[in-house]
Amino acid sequence: MTDSVAMGEGVSADAVGRTGPGWSDLGALCLTFFALGVTVNVLVLERVGSESLTVVAAIAINSATTELAYVAVRDAGGTQLAAVIAGWVVASRFGLLAVSLGARLRVGHWHRAAAGLQSFDPNVAFAIQQRSARDVVRVFWRVTAAMHVGWLSGIAVGVFLGNVIGDAQRFGLDAVFPAALLAIIGNLLRRRSGALAAAVGGGLCLVLIPIAPAGVPIIASLIGAVVALAVTSGDPT
Amino acid sequence: MSWPIVAVLAAGVWAQRLLGMFVGARVLSRQPALGRLAVLIPAAVVMAVIVQLTVGSGKSLTADARSFGMLVAGVLVWRRAPFVVVVLAAAAATALVRLI
C-alpha cells in the first residue's frame, strides 16, 4: 500500500487532488460517460432494434467495453460464442480493478460486493490514490455517482434521440473516453514504476492487436504490471 | 444481441468483478509485497485500453483523427491541465481533424 500512499505526494493542481476529484472533474467524468452512453447505445440499438433490450443490456452488463467488444466481433462476422468470450475478456480488467480497490477497502461484505460490481477505471483510479481508507470509500462513491448520472442519461439520449443526433463521431465523442482514461492515470505515469507498467502494457497491446484474438491484447498488458514490479522492486515506495 | 446473450454477458462481467473483489483482494492482502501490483495493474491495463481505443480498428492498427486527439490529450496531461480541459480538447481536436 506504500506505493499508493506515496502517490498522494507530488499531486498539485492537476486532475487528482489529495482530497479527491473536484466538481469540475466530476462534471467532466459525467460528460465523458454521457458521451460514451450515447455512442454505445446508438450502436447497440442499430443492431438489436429493440429499445427495451438496449436499455436492459446497458444497465445489466454495466460495461460499455463489453458491449463494444461483442458488437465488434459480431460485425467482423464472428460467432455468438466468440463475441461473448471477447465481451468477457475485455471485462477482465474490471476484475483486476476490483482487486486494486478491494485491497484498499475497509468495509463490510455487502458494501464490498456493491463496490466490486461498480468497479470501473475512473472511480477505482481516483479512489486508490487517496490516503485514508475513509477517503477511498468517499471518493469511490462520489465518482461512481457522477459516472452513472452521465451513463444513464447517455443511454436515454442514445436510445430515444439517437436518430436526431446522427453521427456521434462527428463531434469527436469517440476520443472522449480514451482521453479521460489518460487524464485519470496521469499521476500513476509520473512514477517510474507506473510509467514502466503503462509503457510495457500499452506496447504489448499495440503489438498484439493485429495478431491476437480480440481481447487478448488487453489481458496480455498485465505482463506490464509484473515487469514493472520486478524491475522497480528496489525503488523507494 | 438477444435476451439470453445479454444475461450471459452480464453474468460473466458480474462474476469477474466479484471474484476480483473477494478472492483477488484477499490474496493481495496476504502478500504485502504484491500490494504494489494493485497500483501497477491499473496503469498497465488502462493504458492497453487507451491504445485499443485510440489506434485499434478491429484487428488492424490505424492512425486517424482519434490519434491526433489523443496526442493533444497526452500533451495536456503531461502539462498537468485540468481533467475537463483534457477531455474537451481531445474531442475538439478529433472533431476538427474530421472536419478538415
PDB file of N, CA, C and O in Angstrom, chain A residues 146-194:
ATOM      1  N   ALA A 146     -21.200  10.287 -10.188  1.00  0.00           N
ATOM      2  CA  ALA A 146     -21.038  11.199 -11.333  1.00  0.00           C
ATOM      3  C   ALA A 146     -21.058  10.414 -12.646  1.00  0.00           C
ATOM      4  O   ALA A 146     -21.699  10.812 -13.620  1.00  0.00           O
ATOM      5  N   MET A 147     -20.364   9.255 -12.661  1.00  0.00           N
ATOM      6  CA  MET A 147     -20.327   8.423 -13.869  1.00  0.00           C
ATOM      7  C   MET A 147     -21.715   7.945 -14.253  1.00  0.00           C
ATOM      8  O   MET A 147     -22.087   7.942 -15.422  1.00  0.00           O
ATOM      9  N   HIS A 148     -22.473   7.485 -13.246  1.00  0.00           N
ATOM     10  CA  HIS A 148     -23.783   6.901 -13.546  1.00  0.00           C
ATOM     11  C   HIS A 148     -24.813   7.933 -13.988  1.00  0.00           C
ATOM     12  O   HIS A 148     -25.673   7.625 -14.811  1.00  0.00           O
ATOM     13  N   VAL A 149     -24.707   9.165 -13.452  1.00  0.00           N
ATOM     14  CA  VAL A 149     -25.607  10.220 -13.928  1.00  0.00           C
ATOM     15  C   VAL A 149     -25.372  10.402 -15.432  1.00  0.00           C
ATOM     16  O   VAL A 149     -26.315  10.471 -16.230  1.00  0.00           O
ATOM     17  N   GLY A 150     -24.102  10.463 -15.829  1.00  0.00           N
ATOM     18  CA  GLY A 150     -23.770  10.623 -17.249  1.00  0.00           C
ATOM     19  C   GLY A 150     -24.165   9.411 -18.074  1.00  0.00           C
ATOM     20  O   GLY A 150     -24.799   9.527 -19.130  1.00  0.00           O
ATOM     21  N   TRP A 151     -23.816   8.203 -17.596  1.00  0.00           N
ATOM     22  CA  TRP A 151     -24.078   6.952 -18.324  1.00  0.00           C
ATOM     23  C   TRP A 151     -25.580   6.757 -18.549  1.00  0.00           C
ATOM     24  O   TRP A 151     -26.022   6.479 -19.660  1.00  0.00           O
ATOM     25  N   LEU A 152     -26.393   6.941 -17.472  1.00  0.00           N
ATOM     26  CA  LEU A 152     -27.834   6.716 -17.588  1.00  0.00           C
ATOM     27  C   LEU A 152     -28.494   7.744 -18.509  1.00  0.00           C
ATOM     28  O   LEU A 152     -29.345   7.396 -19.333  1.00  0.00           O
ATOM     29  N   SER A 153     -28.079   9.020 -18.406  1.00  0.00           N
ATOM     30  CA  SER A 153     -28.689  10.000 -19.316  1.00  0.00           C
ATOM     31  C   SER A 153     -28.190   9.777 -20.742  1.00  0.00           C
ATOM     32  O   SER A 153     -28.926  10.015 -21.705  1.00  0.00           O
ATOM     33  N   GLY A 154     -26.943   9.283 -20.875  1.00  0.00           N
ATOM     34  CA  GLY A 154     -26.427   8.954 -22.206  1.00  0.00           C
ATOM     35  C   GLY A 154     -27.214   7.814 -22.841  1.00  0.00           C
ATOM     36  O   GLY A 154     -27.505   7.835 -24.043  1.00  0.00           O
ATOM     37  N   ILE A 155     -27.584   6.806 -22.028  1.00  0.00           N
ATOM     38  CA  ILE A 155     -28.397   5.688 -22.528  1.00  0.00           C
ATOM     39  C   ILE A 155     -29.720   6.242 -23.053  1.00  0.00           C
ATOM     40  O   ILE A 155     -30.153   5.928 -24.171  1.00  0.00           O
ATOM     41  N   ALA A 156     -30.358   7.090 -22.229  1.00  0.00           N
ATOM     42  CA  ALA A 156     -31.666   7.640 -22.603  1.00  0.00           C
ATOM     43  C   ALA A 156     -31.576   8.403 -23.923  1.00  0.00           C
ATOM     44  O   ALA A 156     -32.381   8.185 -24.836  1.00  0.00           O
ATOM     45  N   VAL A 157     -30.575   9.273 -24.023  1.00  0.00           N
ATOM     46  CA  VAL A 157     -30.432  10.078 -25.242  1.00  0.00           C
ATOM     47  C   VAL A 157     -30.073   9.191 -26.434  1.00  0.00           C
ATOM     48  O   VAL A 157     -30.642   9.327 -27.523  1.00  0.00           O
ATOM     49  N   GLY A 158     -29.149   8.261 -26.222  1.00  0.00           N
ATOM     50  CA  GLY A 158     -28.721   7.388 -27.317  1.00  0.00           C
ATOM     51  C   GLY A 158     -29.861   6.545 -27.864  1.00  0.00           C
ATOM     52  O   GLY A 158     -30.011   6.376 -29.073  1.00  0.00           O
ATOM     53  N   VAL A 159     -30.688   6.013 -26.944  1.00  0.00           N
ATOM     54  CA  VAL A 159     -31.759   5.107 -27.359  1.00  0.00           C
ATOM     55  C   VAL A 159     -32.947   5.872 -27.946  1.00  0.00           C
ATOM     56  O   VAL A 159     -33.518   5.484 -28.960  1.00  0.00           O
ATOM     57  N   PHE A 160     -33.321   6.992 -27.311  1.00  0.00           N
ATOM     58  CA  PHE A 160     -34.562   7.650 -27.728  1.00  0.00           C
ATOM     59  C   PHE A 160     -34.359   8.832 -28.671  1.00  0.00           C
ATOM     60  O   PHE A 160     -35.274   9.236 -29.375  1.00  0.00           O
ATOM     61  N   LEU A 161     -33.131   9.390 -28.696  1.00  0.00           N
ATOM     62  CA  LEU A 161     -32.892  10.530 -29.581  1.00  0.00           C
ATOM     63  C   LEU A 161     -31.754  10.254 -30.561  1.00  0.00           C
ATOM     64  O   LEU A 161     -31.273  11.160 -31.224  1.00  0.00           O
ATOM     65  N   GLY A 162     -31.300   8.979 -30.600  1.00  0.00           N
ATOM     66  CA  GLY A 162     -30.134   8.629 -31.413  1.00  0.00           C
ATOM     67  C   GLY A 162     -30.249   9.085 -32.852  1.00  0.00           C
ATOM     68  O   GLY A 162     -29.293   9.614 -33.428  1.00  0.00           O
ATOM     69  N   ASN A 163     -31.444   8.917 -33.430  1.00  0.00           N
ATOM     70  CA  ASN A 163     -31.595   9.272 -34.848  1.00  0.00           C
ATOM     71  C   ASN A 163     -31.576  10.786 -35.055  1.00  0.00           C
ATOM     72  O   ASN A 163     -31.312  11.264 -36.151  1.00  0.00           O
ATOM     73  N   VAL A 164     -31.828  11.554 -33.975  1.00  0.00           N
ATOM     74  CA  VAL A 164     -31.785  13.014 -34.090  1.00  0.00           C
ATOM     75  C   VAL A 164     -30.338  13.502 -34.123  1.00  0.00           C
ATOM     76  O   VAL A 164     -29.986  14.423 -34.858  1.00  0.00           O
ATOM     77  N   ILE A 165     -29.488  12.858 -33.293  1.00  0.00           N
ATOM     78  CA  ILE A 165     -28.093  13.281 -33.168  1.00  0.00           C
ATOM     79  C   ILE A 165     -27.297  12.977 -34.426  1.00  0.00           C
ATOM     80  O   ILE A 165     -26.454  13.760 -34.846  1.00  0.00           O
ATOM     81  N   GLY A 166     -27.599  11.828 -35.035  1.00  0.00           N
ATOM     82  CA  GLY A 166     -26.843  11.427 -36.215  1.00  0.00           C
ATOM     83  C   GLY A 166     -25.500  10.850 -35.823  1.00  0.00           C
ATOM     84  O   GLY A 166     -25.392  10.188 -34.793  1.00  0.00           O
ATOM     85  N   ASP A 167     -24.490  11.137 -36.605  1.00  0.00           N
ATOM     86  CA  ASP A 167     -23.183  10.525 -36.411  1.00  0.00           C
ATOM     87  C   ASP A 167     -22.445  11.140 -35.214  1.00  0.00           C
ATOM     88  O   ASP A 167     -21.948  12.259 -35.283  1.00  0.00           O
ATOM     89  N   ALA A 168     -22.376  10.358 -34.117  1.00  0.00           N
ATOM     90  CA  ALA A 168     -21.749  10.855 -32.893  1.00  0.00           C
ATOM     91  C   ALA A 168     -20.257  11.120 -33.085  1.00  0.00           C
ATOM     92  O   ALA A 168     -19.674  11.959 -32.415  1.00  0.00           O
ATOM     93  N   GLN A 169     -19.644  10.397 -34.025  1.00  0.00           N
ATOM     94  CA  GLN A 169     -18.203  10.545 -34.235  1.00  0.00           C
ATOM     95  C   GLN A 169     -17.842  11.927 -34.768  1.00  0.00           C
ATOM     96  O   GLN A 169     -16.728  12.394 -34.604  1.00  0.00           O
ATOM     97  N   ARG A 170     -18.823  12.574 -35.425  1.00  0.00           N
ATOM     98  CA  ARG A 170     -18.567  13.898 -35.984  1.00  0.00           C
ATOM     99  C   ARG A 170     -18.108  14.863 -34.892  1.00  0.00           C
ATOM    100  O   ARG A 170     -17.339  15.784 -35.137  1.00  0.00           O
ATOM    101  N   PHE A 171     -18.594  14.676 -33.677  1.00  0.00           N
ATOM    102  CA  PHE A 171     -18.244  15.580 -32.583  1.00  0.00           C
ATOM    103  C   PHE A 171     -17.006  15.105 -31.808  1.00  0.00           C
ATOM    104  O   PHE A 171     -16.694  15.643 -30.758  1.00  0.00           O
ATOM    105  N   GLY A 172     -16.329  14.078 -32.321  1.00  0.00           N
ATOM    106  CA  GLY A 172     -15.139  13.589 -31.640  1.00  0.00           C
ATOM    107  C   GLY A 172     -15.474  12.849 -30.353  1.00  0.00           C
ATOM    108  O   GLY A 172     -14.632  12.707 -29.474  1.00  0.00           O
ATOM    109  N   LEU A 173     -16.714  12.369 -30.226  1.00  0.00           N
ATOM    110  CA  LEU A 173     -17.134  11.722 -28.976  1.00  0.00           C
ATOM    111  C   LEU A 173     -16.361  10.436 -28.702  1.00  0.00           C
ATOM    112  O   LEU A 173     -16.195  10.036 -27.558  1.00  0.00           O
ATOM    113  N   ASP A 174     -15.871   9.783 -29.774  1.00  0.00           N
ATOM    114  CA  ASP A 174     -15.140   8.532 -29.563  1.00  0.00           C
ATOM    115  C   ASP A 174     -13.751   8.771 -28.963  1.00  0.00           C
ATOM    116  O   ASP A 174     -13.113   7.837 -28.498  1.00  0.00           O
ATOM    117  N   ALA A 175     -13.285  10.039 -28.971  1.00  0.00           N
ATOM    118  CA  ALA A 175     -11.979  10.340 -28.372  1.00  0.00           C
ATOM    119  C   ALA A 175     -12.125  10.687 -26.901  1.00  0.00           C
ATOM    120  O   ALA A 175     -11.134  10.742 -26.164  1.00  0.00           O
ATOM    121  N   VAL A 176     -13.362  10.906 -26.468  1.00  0.00           N
ATOM    122  CA  VAL A 176     -13.601  11.362 -25.102  1.00  0.00           C
ATOM    123  C   VAL A 176     -13.187  10.311 -24.065  1.00  0.00           C
ATOM    124  O   VAL A 176     -12.506  10.618 -23.088  1.00  0.00           O
ATOM    125  N   PHE A 177     -13.550   9.061 -24.295  1.00  0.00           N
ATOM    126  CA  PHE A 177     -13.282   8.021 -23.301  1.00  0.00           C
ATOM    127  C   PHE A 177     -11.776   7.744 -23.123  1.00  0.00           C
ATOM    128  O   PHE A 177     -11.275   7.793 -21.997  1.00  0.00           O
ATOM    129  N   PRO A 178     -11.022   7.493 -24.223  1.00  0.00           N
ATOM    130  CA  PRO A 178      -9.577   7.292 -24.024  1.00  0.00           C
ATOM    131  C   PRO A 178      -8.879   8.507 -23.420  1.00  0.00           C
ATOM    132  O   PRO A 178      -7.979   8.342 -22.590  1.00  0.00           O
ATOM    133  N   ALA A 179      -9.291   9.723 -23.793  1.00  0.00           N
ATOM    134  CA  ALA A 179      -8.657  10.922 -23.229  1.00  0.00           C
ATOM    135  C   ALA A 179      -8.918  11.006 -21.731  1.00  0.00           C
ATOM    136  O   ALA A 179      -8.021  11.335 -20.945  1.00  0.00           O
ATOM    137  N   ALA A 180     -10.140  10.670 -21.324  1.00  0.00           N
ATOM    138  CA  ALA A 180     -10.480  10.700 -19.903  1.00  0.00           C
ATOM    139  C   ALA A 180      -9.644   9.674 -19.140  1.00  0.00           C
ATOM    140  O   ALA A 180      -9.133   9.954 -18.054  1.00  0.00           O
ATOM    141  N   LEU A 181      -9.479   8.476 -19.724  1.00  0.00           N
ATOM    142  CA  LEU A 181      -8.681   7.433 -19.064  1.00  0.00           C
ATOM    143  C   LEU A 181      -7.241   7.906 -18.877  1.00  0.00           C
ATOM    144  O   LEU A 181      -6.633   7.699 -17.829  1.00  0.00           O
ATOM    145  N   LEU A 182      -6.692   8.566 -19.909  1.00  0.00           N
ATOM    146  CA  LEU A 182      -5.303   9.041 -19.833  1.00  0.00           C
ATOM    147  C   LEU A 182      -5.151  10.076 -18.718  1.00  0.00           C
ATOM    148  O   LEU A 182      -4.180  10.036 -17.954  1.00  0.00           O
ATOM    149  N   ALA A 183      -6.114  11.001 -18.628  1.00  0.00           N
ATOM    150  CA  ALA A 183      -6.050  12.023 -17.577  1.00  0.00           C
ATOM    151  C   ALA A 183      -6.111  11.372 -16.201  1.00  0.00           C
ATOM    152  O   ALA A 183      -5.439  11.798 -15.266  1.00  0.00           O
ATOM    153  N   ILE A 184      -6.899  10.288 -16.094  1.00  0.00           N
ATOM    154  CA  ILE A 184      -7.079   9.626 -14.807  1.00  0.00           C
ATOM    155  C   ILE A 184      -5.808   8.913 -14.342  1.00  0.00           C
ATOM    156  O   ILE A 184      -5.438   8.956 -13.178  1.00  0.00           O
ATOM    157  N   ILE A 185      -5.103   8.268 -15.281  1.00  0.00           N
ATOM    158  CA  ILE A 185      -3.891   7.558 -14.853  1.00  0.00           C
ATOM    159  C   ILE A 185      -2.651   8.457 -14.950  1.00  0.00           C
ATOM    160  O   ILE A 185      -1.534   8.006 -14.704  1.00  0.00           O
ATOM    161  N   GLY A 186      -2.859   9.736 -15.301  1.00  0.00           N
ATOM    162  CA  GLY A 186      -1.737  10.676 -15.442  1.00  0.00           C
ATOM    163  C   GLY A 186      -0.767  10.649 -14.264  1.00  0.00           C
ATOM    164  O   GLY A 186       0.446  10.601 -14.451  1.00  0.00           O
ATOM    165  N   ASN A 187      -1.313  10.630 -13.048  1.00  0.00           N
ATOM    166  CA  ASN A 187      -0.445  10.641 -11.869  1.00  0.00           C
ATOM    167  C   ASN A 187       0.331   9.345 -11.693  1.00  0.00           C
ATOM    168  O   ASN A 187       1.455   9.356 -11.211  1.00  0.00           O
ATOM    169  N   LEU A 188      -0.287   8.233 -12.076  1.00  0.00           N
ATOM    170  CA  LEU A 188       0.413   6.946 -11.963  1.00  0.00           C
ATOM    171  C   LEU A 188       1.623   6.949 -12.900  1.00  0.00           C
ATOM    172  O   LEU A 188       2.642   6.326 -12.623  1.00  0.00           O
ATOM    173  N   LEU A 189       1.491   7.669 -14.035  1.00  0.00           N
ATOM    174  CA  LEU A 189       2.556   7.679 -15.042  1.00  0.00           C
ATOM    175  C   LEU A 189       3.741   8.535 -14.623  1.00  0.00           C
ATOM    176  O   LEU A 189       4.812   8.450 -15.210  1.00  0.00           O
ATOM    177  N   ARG A 190       3.569   9.397 -13.632  1.00  0.00           N
ATOM    178  CA  ARG A 190       4.673  10.247 -13.196  1.00  0.00           C
ATOM    179  C   ARG A 190       5.682   9.479 -12.335  1.00  0.00           C
ATOM    180  O   ARG A 190       6.779   9.959 -12.087  1.00  0.00           O
ATOM    181  N   ARG A 191       5.280   8.316 -11.843  1.00  0.00           N
ATOM    182  CA  ARG A 191       6.209   7.477 -11.079  1.00  0.00           C
ATOM    183  C   ARG A 191       6.868   6.491 -12.038  1.00  0.00           C
ATOM    184  O   ARG A 191       6.228   6.010 -12.973  1.00  0.00           O
ATOM    185  N   ARG A 192       8.139   6.185 -11.758  1.00  0.00           N
ATOM    186  CA  ARG A 192       8.888   5.307 -12.644  1.00  0.00           C
ATOM    187  C   ARG A 192       8.187   3.962 -12.825  1.00  0.00           C
ATOM    188  O   ARG A 192       8.037   3.464 -13.939  1.00  0.00           O
ATOM    189  N   SER A 193       7.697   3.378 -11.717  1.00  0.00           N
ATOM    190  CA  SER A 193       7.063   2.062 -11.787  1.00  0.00           C
ATOM    191  C   SER A 193       5.785   2.111 -12.616  1.00  0.00           C
ATOM    192  O   SER A 193       5.541   1.247 -13.463  1.00  0.00           O
ATOM    193  N   GLY A 194       4.967   3.163 -12.411  1.00  0.00           N
ATOM    194  CA  GLY A 194       3.721   3.289 -13.145  1.00  0.00           C
ATOM    195  C   GLY A 194       3.963   3.517 -14.627  1.00  0.00           C
ATOM    196  O   GLY A 194       3.290   2.934 -15.488  1.00  0.00           O
TER     197      GLY A 194
END
